[in-house]
mmCIF file of N, CA, C and O in Angstrom:
data_model
loop_
_atom_site.group_PDB
_atom_site.id
_atom_site.type_symbol
_atom_site.label_atom_id
_atom_site.label_comp_id
_atom_site.label_asym_id
_atom_site.label_seq_id
_atom_site.Cartn_x
_atom_site.Cartn_y
_atom_site.Cartn_z
ATOM 1 N N MET C 1366 160.954 69.949 74.872
ATOM 2 C CA MET C 1366 160.494 71.509 75.031
ATOM 3 C C MET C 1366 160.315 72.051 73.865
ATOM 4 O O MET C 1366 161.157 71.884 72.812
ATOM 5 N N TYR C 1367 159.463 72.805 73.643
ATOM 6 C CA TYR C 1367 159.016 73.529 72.364
ATOM 7 C C TYR C 1367 160.071 74.599 72.058
ATOM 8 O O TYR C 1367 160.504 75.505 72.836
ATOM 9 N N ASP C 1368 160.162 74.910 70.733
ATOM 10 C CA ASP C 1368 161.095 75.940 70.357
ATOM 11 C C ASP C 1368 160.292 77.247 70.095
ATOM 12 O O ASP C 1368 160.111 77.462 68.938
ATOM 13 N N TYR C 1369 159.980 78.158 70.997
ATOM 14 C CA TYR C 1369 158.960 79.164 70.888
ATOM 15 C C TYR C 1369 159.659 80.278 70.139
ATOM 16 O O TYR C 1369 159.124 81.042 69.358
ATOM 17 N N TYR C 1370 161.032 80.508 70.374
ATOM 18 C CA TYR C 1370 161.800 81.366 69.501
ATOM 19 C C TYR C 1370 161.420 81.292 68.024
ATOM 20 O O TYR C 1370 161.183 82.013 67.388
ATOM 21 N N GLU C 1371 161.594 80.150 67.477
ATOM 22 C CA GLU C 1371 161.343 79.580 66.157
ATOM 23 C C GLU C 1371 159.969 79.739 65.671
ATOM 24 O O GLU C 1371 159.513 80.303 64.795
ATOM 25 N N GLN C 1372 158.822 79.306 66.500
ATOM 26 C CA GLN C 1372 157.532 79.535 66.513
ATOM 27 C C GLN C 1372 157.230 80.993 66.217
ATOM 28 O O GLN C 1372 156.378 81.181 65.612
ATOM 29 N N ILE C 1373 157.527 81.924 67.387
ATOM 30 C CA ILE C 1373 157.558 83.160 67.113
ATOM 31 C C ILE C 1373 157.815 84.006 65.962
ATOM 32 O O ILE C 1373 157.278 84.704 65.341
ATOM 33 N N SER C 1374 159.017 83.460 65.613
ATOM 34 C CA SER C 1374 159.766 83.925 64.327
ATOM 35 C C SER C 1374 158.863 83.894 63.087
ATOM 36 O O SER C 1374 158.401 84.703 62.420
ATOM 37 N N VAL C 1375 158.273 82.470 63.084
ATOM 38 C CA VAL C 1375 157.680 82.292 61.939
ATOM 39 C C VAL C 1375 156.088 82.868 62.085
ATOM 40 O O VAL C 1375 155.457 83.437 60.956
ATOM 41 N N PHE C 1376 155.546 82.974 63.315
ATOM 42 C CA PHE C 1376 154.498 83.670 63.392
ATOM 43 C C PHE C 1376 154.378 85.328 63.015
ATOM 44 O O PHE C 1376 153.536 85.795 62.052
ATOM 45 N N ILE C 1377 155.506 86.089 63.338
ATOM 46 C CA ILE C 1377 155.814 87.324 62.783
ATOM 47 C C ILE C 1377 155.898 87.270 61.570
ATOM 48 O O ILE C 1377 155.264 88.177 60.748
ATOM 49 N N LYS C 1378 156.520 86.472 60.931
ATOM 50 C CA LYS C 1378 156.847 86.503 59.325
ATOM 51 C C LYS C 1378 155.437 86.236 58.607
ATOM 52 O O LYS C 1378 155.486 86.686 57.712
ATOM 53 N N GLU C 1379 154.740 85.503 59.029
ATOM 54 C CA GLU C 1379 153.350 85.128 58.493
ATOM 55 C C GLU C 1379 152.255 86.317 58.805
ATOM 56 O O GLU C 1379 151.440 86.137 57.844
ATOM 57 N N ASN C 1380 152.588 87.148 59.618
ATOM 58 C CA ASN C 1380 151.495 87.933 59.930
ATOM 59 C C ASN C 1380 151.874 89.451 59.903
ATOM 60 O O ASN C 1380 150.949 90.419 59.729
ATOM 61 N N PHE C 1381 153.222 89.890 59.555
ATOM 62 C CA PHE C 1381 153.632 91.254 59.910
ATOM 63 C C PHE C 1381 154.816 91.280 58.772
ATOM 64 O O PHE C 1381 155.445 90.338 58.318
ATOM 65 N N LEU C 1382 155.016 92.510 58.254
ATOM 66 C CA LEU C 1382 156.131 93.055 57.778
ATOM 67 C C LEU C 1382 157.053 94.020 58.427
ATOM 68 O O LEU C 1382 156.107 95.022 59.038
ATOM 69 N N PRO C 1383 158.076 94.207 58.257
ATOM 70 C CA PRO C 1383 158.843 95.414 58.949
ATOM 71 C C PRO C 1383 158.356 96.802 58.237
ATOM 72 O O PRO C 1383 158.095 96.770 56.953
ATOM 73 N N SER C 1384 158.171 97.773 59.019
ATOM 74 C CA SER C 1384 157.567 98.958 58.455
ATOM 75 C C SER C 1384 158.335 100.205 59.153
ATOM 76 O O SER C 1384 159.254 100.144 59.886
ATOM 77 N N THR C 1385 157.873 101.448 58.788
ATOM 78 C CA THR C 1385 158.298 102.577 59.018
ATOM 79 C C THR C 1385 157.052 103.213 60.071
ATOM 80 O O THR C 1385 156.140 102.931 59.863
ATOM 81 N N PRO C 1386 157.392 104.332 60.908
ATOM 82 C CA PRO C 1386 156.507 105.050 61.570
ATOM 83 C C PRO C 1386 155.403 105.511 60.610
ATOM 84 O O PRO C 1386 154.124 105.457 61.007
ATOM 85 N N GLU C 1387 155.690 106.068 59.575
ATOM 86 C CA GLU C 1387 154.748 106.664 58.590
ATOM 87 C C GLU C 1387 153.869 105.584 57.910
ATOM 88 O O GLU C 1387 152.601 105.820 57.482
ATOM 89 N N ASN C 1388 154.457 104.474 57.716
ATOM 90 C CA ASN C 1388 153.494 103.464 56.959
ATOM 91 C C ASN C 1388 152.951 102.408 57.693
ATOM 92 O O ASN C 1388 152.179 101.431 57.505
ATOM 93 N N ALA C 1389 153.430 102.253 59.044
ATOM 94 C CA ALA C 1389 152.897 100.947 59.850
ATOM 95 C C ALA C 1389 151.580 101.066 60.518
ATOM 96 O O ALA C 1389 151.013 102.382 60.759
ATOM 97 N N ASN C 1390 150.725 100.136 60.637
ATOM 98 C CA ASN C 1390 149.394 100.138 61.197
ATOM 99 C C ASN C 1390 149.386 99.490 62.521
ATOM 100 O O ASN C 1390 148.442 99.335 63.025
ATOM 101 N N VAL C 1391 150.499 98.974 62.661
ATOM 102 C CA VAL C 1391 150.753 98.656 64.261
ATOM 103 C C VAL C 1391 152.240 99.044 64.794
ATOM 104 O O VAL C 1391 153.293 98.937 64.135
ATOM 105 N N LYS C 1392 151.881 99.802 65.859
ATOM 106 C CA LYS C 1392 153.297 100.366 66.773
ATOM 107 C C LYS C 1392 153.252 99.829 68.118
ATOM 108 O O LYS C 1392 152.186 100.179 68.642
ATOM 109 N N LEU C 1393 153.990 99.185 68.413
ATOM 110 C CA LEU C 1393 154.049 98.722 69.778
ATOM 111 C C LEU C 1393 155.567 98.692 70.365
ATOM 112 O O LEU C 1393 156.571 98.485 69.625
ATOM 113 N N THR C 1394 155.471 99.040 71.571
ATOM 114 C CA THR C 1394 156.729 98.839 72.585
ATOM 115 C C THR C 1394 156.876 97.395 72.494
ATOM 116 O O THR C 1394 156.101 96.567 72.418
ATOM 117 N N THR C 1395 158.180 97.012 73.065
ATOM 118 C CA THR C 1395 158.592 95.522 73.204
ATOM 119 C C THR C 1395 157.569 94.910 74.147
ATOM 120 O O THR C 1395 157.117 93.781 74.044
ATOM 121 N N GLU C 1396 157.421 95.731 75.335
ATOM 122 C CA GLU C 1396 156.545 95.170 76.351
ATOM 123 C C GLU C 1396 155.088 94.820 75.847
ATOM 124 O O GLU C 1396 154.440 93.851 76.200
ATOM 125 N N GLN C 1397 154.603 95.896 75.009
ATOM 126 C CA GLN C 1397 153.254 95.707 74.536
ATOM 127 C C GLN C 1397 153.192 94.426 73.204
ATOM 128 O O GLN C 1397 152.407 93.578 73.277
ATOM 129 N N LEU C 1398 154.319 94.368 72.597
ATOM 130 C CA LEU C 1398 154.342 93.041 71.497
ATOM 131 C C LEU C 1398 154.550 91.930 72.361
ATOM 132 O O LEU C 1398 153.778 90.927 71.679
ATOM 133 N N LEU C 1399 155.305 91.724 73.469
ATOM 134 C CA LEU C 1399 155.266 90.709 73.954
ATOM 135 C C LEU C 1399 153.829 90.430 74.608
ATOM 136 O O LEU C 1399 153.396 89.203 74.574
ATOM 137 N N SER C 1400 152.983 91.335 75.160
ATOM 138 C CA SER C 1400 151.859 91.016 75.748
ATOM 139 C C SER C 1400 150.974 90.560 74.565
ATOM 140 O O SER C 1400 149.929 89.459 74.976
ATOM 141 N N PHE C 1401 150.893 91.021 73.351
ATOM 142 C CA PHE C 1401 150.279 90.508 72.232
ATOM 143 C C PHE C 1401 150.692 89.405 71.872
ATOM 144 O O PHE C 1401 149.671 88.526 71.609
ATOM 145 N N LEU C 1402 151.773 88.647 72.132
ATOM 146 C CA LEU C 1402 152.247 87.433 71.682
ATOM 147 C C LEU C 1402 151.943 86.587 72.630
ATOM 148 O O LEU C 1402 151.563 85.316 72.248
ATOM 149 N N PHE C 1403 151.889 86.739 73.884
ATOM 150 C CA PHE C 1403 151.467 86.136 75.027
ATOM 151 C C PHE C 1403 150.049 85.542 74.907
ATOM 152 O O PHE C 1403 149.591 84.821 75.836
ATOM 153 N N ARG C 1404 149.087 86.048 74.188
ATOM 154 C CA ARG C 1404 147.796 85.889 73.973
ATOM 155 C C ARG C 1404 147.849 84.560 72.959
ATOM 156 O O ARG C 1404 146.651 83.930 73.038
ATOM 157 N N THR C 1405 148.994 84.347 72.287
ATOM 158 C CA THR C 1405 148.750 83.282 71.343
ATOM 159 C C THR C 1405 149.962 82.123 71.918
ATOM 160 O O THR C 1405 149.627 80.851 71.864
ATOM 161 N N PHE C 1406 150.946 82.617 72.510
ATOM 162 C CA PHE C 1406 151.653 81.749 73.136
ATOM 163 C C PHE C 1406 152.092 81.651 74.619
ATOM 164 O O PHE C 1406 151.595 82.731 75.113
ATOM 165 N N PRO C 1407 152.637 80.722 75.179
ATOM 166 C CA PRO C 1407 152.608 80.755 76.724
ATOM 167 C C PRO C 1407 153.189 81.884 77.354
ATOM 168 O O PRO C 1407 154.542 82.470 76.697
ATOM 169 N N VAL C 1408 152.802 82.435 78.231
ATOM 170 C CA VAL C 1408 153.427 83.763 78.930
ATOM 171 C C VAL C 1408 154.742 83.502 79.281
ATOM 172 O O VAL C 1408 155.069 82.407 79.955
ATOM 173 N N ASP C 1409 155.574 84.290 79.013
ATOM 174 C CA ASP C 1409 157.262 84.183 79.384
ATOM 175 C C ASP C 1409 157.942 83.295 78.669
ATOM 176 O O ASP C 1409 159.039 82.600 79.061
ATOM 177 N N CYS C 1410 157.387 82.575 77.484
ATOM 178 C CA CYS C 1410 158.029 81.658 76.778
ATOM 179 C C CYS C 1410 159.098 82.076 75.936
ATOM 180 O O CYS C 1410 160.196 81.465 75.572
ATOM 181 N N VAL C 1411 159.275 83.612 75.745
ATOM 182 C CA VAL C 1411 160.503 84.220 75.336
ATOM 183 C C VAL C 1411 160.785 85.593 76.176
ATOM 184 O O VAL C 1411 159.640 86.194 76.786
ATOM 185 N N SER C 1412 161.655 86.015 76.245
ATOM 186 C CA SER C 1412 162.122 87.211 77.057
ATOM 187 C C SER C 1412 162.083 88.433 76.187
ATOM 188 O O SER C 1412 162.039 88.282 75.030
ATOM 189 N N ASP C 1413 162.043 89.718 76.577
ATOM 190 C CA ASP C 1413 162.359 90.736 75.917
ATOM 191 C C ASP C 1413 163.502 90.664 74.913
ATOM 192 O O ASP C 1413 163.807 91.160 73.902
ATOM 193 N N TYR C 1414 164.689 90.212 75.650
ATOM 194 C CA TYR C 1414 165.993 90.083 74.954
ATOM 195 C C TYR C 1414 165.826 89.086 73.904
ATOM 196 O O TYR C 1414 166.114 89.394 72.575
ATOM 197 N N ASP C 1415 165.104 88.072 73.918
ATOM 198 C CA ASP C 1415 164.706 87.246 72.875
ATOM 199 C C ASP C 1415 164.076 87.768 71.692
ATOM 200 O O ASP C 1415 164.278 87.527 70.393
ATOM 201 N N LEU C 1416 163.027 88.527 72.013
ATOM 202 C CA LEU C 1416 162.134 89.101 71.088
ATOM 203 C C LEU C 1416 162.868 90.160 70.438
ATOM 204 O O LEU C 1416 162.750 90.227 69.152
ATOM 205 N N ASN C 1417 163.692 90.997 71.113
ATOM 206 C CA ASN C 1417 164.756 91.827 70.328
ATOM 207 C C ASN C 1417 165.550 91.138 69.224
ATOM 208 O O ASN C 1417 165.920 91.436 68.023
ATOM 209 N N GLU C 1418 166.121 89.955 69.807
ATOM 210 C CA GLU C 1418 166.836 89.377 68.800
ATOM 211 C C GLU C 1418 166.164 88.604 67.604
ATOM 212 O O GLU C 1418 166.388 88.715 66.459
ATOM 213 N N ILE C 1419 164.786 88.121 67.766
ATOM 214 C CA ILE C 1419 163.967 87.749 66.890
ATOM 215 C C ILE C 1419 163.670 88.723 65.861
ATOM 216 O O ILE C 1419 163.758 88.627 64.494
ATOM 217 N N LEU C 1420 163.283 89.977 66.289
ATOM 218 C CA LEU C 1420 162.880 90.932 65.473
ATOM 219 C C LEU C 1420 164.105 91.490 64.538
ATOM 220 O O LEU C 1420 163.895 91.650 63.426
ATOM 221 N N THR C 1421 165.104 91.597 65.277
ATOM 222 C CA THR C 1421 166.313 92.092 64.569
ATOM 223 C C THR C 1421 166.823 91.261 63.472
ATOM 224 O O THR C 1421 167.081 91.696 62.381
ATOM 225 N N SER C 1422 166.621 89.971 63.726
ATOM 226 C CA SER C 1422 167.141 89.008 62.683
ATOM 227 C C SER C 1422 166.173 89.004 61.609
ATOM 228 O O SER C 1422 166.186 88.380 60.426
ATOM 229 N N LEU C 1423 164.845 89.463 61.690
ATOM 230 C CA LEU C 1423 163.896 89.398 60.811
ATOM 231 C C LEU C 1423 163.894 90.927 60.072
ATOM 232 O O LEU C 1423 163.016 91.201 59.244
ATOM 233 N N ASP C 1424 164.735 91.872 60.176
ATOM 234 C CA ASP C 1424 165.031 92.825 59.770
ATOM 235 C C ASP C 1424 164.194 94.119 60.122
ATOM 236 O O ASP C 1424 163.929 95.201 59.469
ATOM 237 N N TYR C 1425 163.877 94.057 61.402
ATOM 238 C CA TYR C 1425 163.045 94.964 62.141
ATOM 239 C C TYR C 1425 164.055 96.038 62.928
ATOM 240 O O TYR C 1425 164.980 95.577 63.285
ATOM 241 N N THR C 1426 163.625 97.179 62.929
ATOM 242 C CA THR C 1426 164.218 98.188 63.812
ATOM 243 C C THR C 1426 163.520 98.914 64.728
ATOM 244 O O THR C 1426 162.465 99.187 64.371
ATOM 245 N N ARG C 1427 164.201 99.356 65.754
ATOM 246 C CA ARG C 1427 163.423 100.201 66.570
ATOM 247 C C ARG C 1427 163.200 101.583 66.051
ATOM 248 O O ARG C 1427 164.192 102.167 65.432
ATOM 249 N N HIS C 1428 162.070 102.171 66.454
ATOM 250 C CA HIS C 1428 161.912 103.496 65.802
ATOM 251 C C HIS C 1428 161.256 104.408 66.755
ATOM 252 O O HIS C 1428 160.622 103.870 67.687
ATOM 253 N N ASN C 1429 161.566 105.809 66.796
ATOM 254 C CA ASN C 1429 160.748 106.727 67.713
ATOM 255 C C ASN C 1429 159.596 107.011 66.811
ATOM 256 O O ASN C 1429 159.625 107.337 65.556
ATOM 257 N N TYR C 1430 158.330 107.118 67.594
ATOM 258 C CA TYR C 1430 157.133 107.784 66.962
ATOM 259 C C TYR C 1430 156.345 108.453 67.904
ATOM 260 O O TYR C 1430 156.593 108.189 69.232
ATOM 261 N N VAL C 1431 155.425 109.309 67.428
ATOM 262 C CA VAL C 1431 154.466 109.921 68.419
ATOM 263 C C VAL C 1431 153.171 109.279 68.766
ATOM 264 O O VAL C 1431 152.810 108.797 67.722
ATOM 265 N N VAL C 1432 153.017 109.367 69.754
ATOM 266 C CA VAL C 1432 151.755 108.854 70.304
ATOM 267 C C VAL C 1432 150.773 109.927 70.701
ATOM 268 O O VAL C 1432 151.024 110.697 71.552
ATOM 269 N N GLU C 1433 149.606 109.855 70.241
ATOM 270 C CA GLU C 1433 148.378 110.931 70.689
ATOM 271 C C GLU C 1433 147.537 110.381 71.374
ATOM 272 O O GLU C 1433 147.016 109.281 71.374
ATOM 273 N N TYR C 1434 147.273 111.170 72.558
ATOM 274 C CA TYR C 1434 146.065 110.836 73.644
ATOM 275 C C TYR C 1434 145.106 111.951 73.419
ATOM 276 O O TYR C 1434 145.366 112.921 73.604
ATOM 277 N N PHE C 1435 143.891 111.611 73.607
ATOM 278 C CA PHE C 1435 142.671 112.547 73.550
ATOM 279 C C PHE C 1435 142.077 112.577 75.024
ATOM 280 O O PHE C 1435 141.793 111.545 75.442
ATOM 281 N N SER C 1436 141.665 113.717 75.301
ATOM 282 C CA SER C 1436 141.181 113.869 76.676
ATOM 283 C C SER C 1436 140.176 115.015 76.578
ATOM 284 O O SER C 1436 140.326 116.153 75.955
ATOM 285 N N GLU C 1437 138.898 114.972 77.255
ATOM 286 C CA GLU C 1437 138.092 115.748 77.346
ATOM 287 C C GLU C 1437 138.217 116.689 78.520
ATOM 288 O O GLU C 1437 138.419 116.130 79.751
ATOM 289 N N VAL C 1438 138.377 118.158 78.389
ATOM 290 C CA VAL C 1438 138.701 119.109 79.468
ATOM 291 C C VAL C 1438 137.494 120.005 79.698
ATOM 292 O O VAL C 1438 136.882 120.358 78.734
ATOM 293 N N GLY C 1439 137.218 120.107 80.849
ATOM 294 C CA GLY C 1439 136.276 121.257 81.080
ATOM 295 C C GLY C 1439 134.835 120.602 81.439
ATOM 296 O O GLY C 1439 134.685 119.353 81.374
ATOM 297 N N LYS C 1440 134.084 121.650 81.707
ATOM 298 C CA LYS C 1440 132.582 121.048 81.919
ATOM 299 C C LYS C 1440 131.938 120.567 80.597
ATOM 300 O O LYS C 1440 132.259 120.970 79.625
ATOM 301 N N LYS C 1441 130.741 119.571 80.618
ATOM 302 C CA LYS C 1441 129.821 119.326 79.619
ATOM 303 C C LYS C 1441 129.595 120.424 78.504
ATOM 304 O O LYS C 1441 130.102 120.047 77.292
ATOM 305 N N LYS C 1442 129.112 121.504 79.083
ATOM 306 C CA LYS C 1442 128.705 122.400 77.978
ATOM 307 C C LYS C 1442 130.048 123.390 77.539
ATOM 308 O O LYS C 1442 130.080 123.438 76.242
ATOM 309 N N ASP C 1443 131.029 123.291 78.178
ATOM 310 C CA ASP C 1443 132.207 124.074 77.560
ATOM 311 C C ASP C 1443 133.493 123.141 77.412
ATOM 312 O O ASP C 1443 134.542 123.677 77.284
ATOM 313 N N ALA C 1444 133.191 121.852 77.557
ATOM 314 C CA ALA C 1444 134.083 120.803 77.189
ATOM 315 C C ALA C 1444 134.888 121.085 75.913
ATOM 316 O O ALA C 1444 134.300 121.429 74.766
ATOM 317 N N ARG C 1445 136.079 120.761 75.886
ATOM 318 C CA ARG C 1445 136.881 120.766 74.722
ATOM 319 C C ARG C 1445 137.881 119.661 74.866
ATOM 320 O O ARG C 1445 138.075 118.979 75.898
ATOM 321 N N ILE C 1446 138.400 119.163 73.562
ATOM 322 C CA ILE C 1446 139.416 118.039 73.443
ATOM 323 C C ILE C 1446 140.684 118.455 73.451
ATOM 324 O O ILE C 1446 141.056 119.337 72.434
ATOM 325 N N GLU C 1447 141.385 117.891 74.298
ATOM 326 C CA GLU C 1447 143.002 118.192 74.164
ATOM 327 C C GLU C 1447 143.744 117.213 73.421
ATOM 328 O O GLU C 1447 143.266 115.825 73.846
ATOM 329 N N VAL C 1448 144.494 117.143 72.722
ATOM 330 C CA VAL C 1448 145.487 116.032 72.385
ATOM 331 C C VAL C 1448 146.916 116.451 72.939
ATOM 332 O O VAL C 1448 147.645 117.494 72.643
ATOM 333 N N LYS C 1449 147.283 115.320 73.633
ATOM 334 C CA LYS C 1449 148.316 115.361 74.138
ATOM 335 C C LYS C 1449 149.299 114.380 73.450
ATOM 336 O O LYS C 1449 148.762 113.193 72.947
ATOM 337 N N LYS C 1450 150.565 114.710 73.204
ATOM 338 C CA LYS C 1450 151.522 113.765 72.477
ATOM 339 C C LYS C 1450 152.586 113.486 73.308
ATOM 340 O O LYS C 1450 152.998 114.160 74.136
ATOM 341 N N SER C 1451 153.150 112.434 73.109
ATOM 342 C CA SER C 1451 154.304 111.871 73.714
ATOM 343 C C SER C 1451 155.178 110.863 72.742
ATOM 344 O O SER C 1451 154.725 110.555 71.536
ATOM 345 N N LEU C 1452 156.513 110.995 73.068
ATOM 346 C CA LEU C 1452 157.474 110.221 72.187
ATOM 347 C C LEU C 1452 157.286 108.680 72.770
ATOM 348 O O LEU C 1452 157.787 108.534 73.826
ATOM 349 N N GLU C 1453 157.469 107.697 71.859
ATOM 350 C CA GLU C 1453 157.570 106.413 72.176
ATOM 351 C C GLU C 1453 158.892 105.699 71.260
ATOM 352 O O GLU C 1453 159.136 106.175 70.333
ATOM 353 N N VAL C 1454 159.142 104.715 72.060
ATOM 354 C CA VAL C 1454 160.341 103.952 71.327
ATOM 355 C C VAL C 1454 159.590 102.570 71.124
ATOM 356 O O VAL C 1454 159.355 101.992 72.174
ATOM 357 N N GLY C 1455 159.613 101.903 69.895
ATOM 358 C CA GLY C 1455 159.033 100.664 69.809
ATOM 359 C C GLY C 1455 159.218 100.207 68.191
ATOM 360 O O GLY C 1455 160.086 100.623 67.555
ATOM 361 N N TRP C 1456 158.414 99.239 67.905
ATOM 362 C CA TRP C 1456 158.538 98.391 66.685
ATOM 363 C C TRP C 1456 157.357 98.835 65.721
ATOM 364 O O TRP C 1456 156.215 98.780 66.114
ATOM 365 N N CYS C 1457 157.652 99.039 64.672
ATOM 366 C CA CYS C 1457 156.876 99.365 63.621
ATOM 367 C C CYS C 1457 156.520 98.289 62.677
ATOM 368 O O CYS C 1457 157.348 97.788 61.931
ATOM 369 N N LEU C 1458 155.155 97.881 62.730
ATOM 370 C CA LEU C 1458 154.857 96.665 61.892
ATOM 371 C C LEU C 1458 153.626 96.915 60.977
ATOM 372 O O LEU C 1458 153.058 98.012 61.074
ATOM 373 N N LYS C 1459 153.675 96.226 59.758
ATOM 374 C CA LYS C 1459 152.736 96.433 58.713
ATOM 375 C C LYS C 1459 152.033 95.005 58.934
ATOM 376 O O LYS C 1459 152.308 93.777 58.625
ATOM 377 N N SER C 1460 150.731 95.377 58.966
ATOM 378 C CA SER C 1460 149.692 94.097 59.046
ATOM 379 C C SER C 1460 148.736 94.176 57.907
ATOM 380 O O SER C 1460 148.527 95.050 57.522
ATOM 381 N N PRO C 1461 148.181 93.229 57.435
ATOM 382 C CA PRO C 1461 147.326 93.127 56.240
ATOM 383 C C PRO C 1461 145.908 93.549 56.488
ATOM 384 O O PRO C 1461 145.141 93.719 55.890
ATOM 385 N N PHE C 1462 145.622 93.605 58.072
ATOM 386 C CA PHE C 1462 144.490 93.997 58.334
ATOM 387 C C PHE C 1462 144.332 95.465 58.352
ATOM 388 O O PHE C 1462 145.161 96.393 58.472
ATOM 389 N N ASP C 1463 143.004 95.936 57.995
ATOM 390 C CA ASP C 1463 142.660 97.265 58.024
ATOM 391 C C ASP C 1463 142.344 97.566 59.383
ATOM 392 O O ASP C 1463 141.377 97.321 60.061
ATOM 393 N N LEU C 1464 143.419 98.437 59.995
ATOM 394 C CA LEU C 1464 143.208 98.882 61.368
ATOM 395 C C LEU C 1464 143.107 100.324 61.303
ATOM 396 O O LEU C 1464 143.318 101.112 62.539
ATOM 397 N N HIS C 1465 142.544 100.964 60.426
ATOM 398 C CA HIS C 1465 142.431 102.379 60.468
ATOM 399 C C HIS C 1465 141.268 102.813 61.249
ATOM 400 O O HIS C 1465 140.241 102.008 61.282
ATOM 401 N N THR C 1466 141.302 103.858 61.982
ATOM 402 C CA THR C 1466 140.114 104.413 62.836
ATOM 403 C C THR C 1466 139.211 105.041 61.914
ATOM 404 O O THR C 1466 139.410 105.840 60.924
ATOM 405 N N GLU C 1467 137.803 104.625 62.290
ATOM 406 C CA GLU C 1467 136.592 105.328 61.532
ATOM 407 C C GLU C 1467 136.005 106.106 62.351
ATOM 408 O O GLU C 1467 136.050 105.863 63.577
ATOM 409 N N GLU C 1468 135.397 107.197 61.811
ATOM 410 C CA GLU C 1468 134.759 108.389 62.604
ATOM 411 C C GLU C 1468 133.215 108.103 62.341
ATOM 412 O O GLU C 1468 132.847 107.702 61.249
ATOM 413 N N LEU C 1469 132.645 107.947 63.472
ATOM 414 C CA LEU C 1469 130.960 107.861 63.439
ATOM 415 C C LEU C 1469 130.464 109.122 64.047
ATOM 416 O O LEU C 1469 130.752 109.645 64.923
ATOM 417 N N GLU C 1470 129.360 109.492 63.308
ATOM 418 C CA GLU C 1470 128.861 110.554 63.879
ATOM 419 C C GLU C 1470 127.763 110.339 64.916
ATOM 420 O O GLU C 1470 127.240 109.223 64.924
ATOM 421 N N LYS C 1471 127.452 111.263 65.848
ATOM 422 C CA LYS C 1471 126.734 110.961 67.050
ATOM 423 C C LYS C 1471 125.234 111.339 66.420
ATOM 424 O O LYS C 1471 124.996 112.308 65.686
ATOM 425 N N LYS C 1472 124.245 110.655 67.072
ATOM 426 C CA LYS C 1472 122.784 110.993 66.735
ATOM 427 C C LYS C 1472 122.391 111.867 67.518
ATOM 428 O O LYS C 1472 122.457 111.783 68.846
#
């Protein structure tokens, strides 16, 4: 049987660094992080408890952070954008990839 615990530890070490909510470019709940990992590793090869142990052994800590959702309200002519915010608890990671949102102008 494969040691997915160790493989996932290595994968996280090679692709991410622990971060804070202010500096992280990847913020995921445990469930979201498991879903991400299961795109590379077999589904259910580690549990949420295993992932918690892996992350804490790599010096990650859980953080509270704000998540913003944008929704259009009203009819087309009078539509406005509302920003809804919620508090989330999860893991803050720093990836070497540029994941910043870019704005494009409509033509």
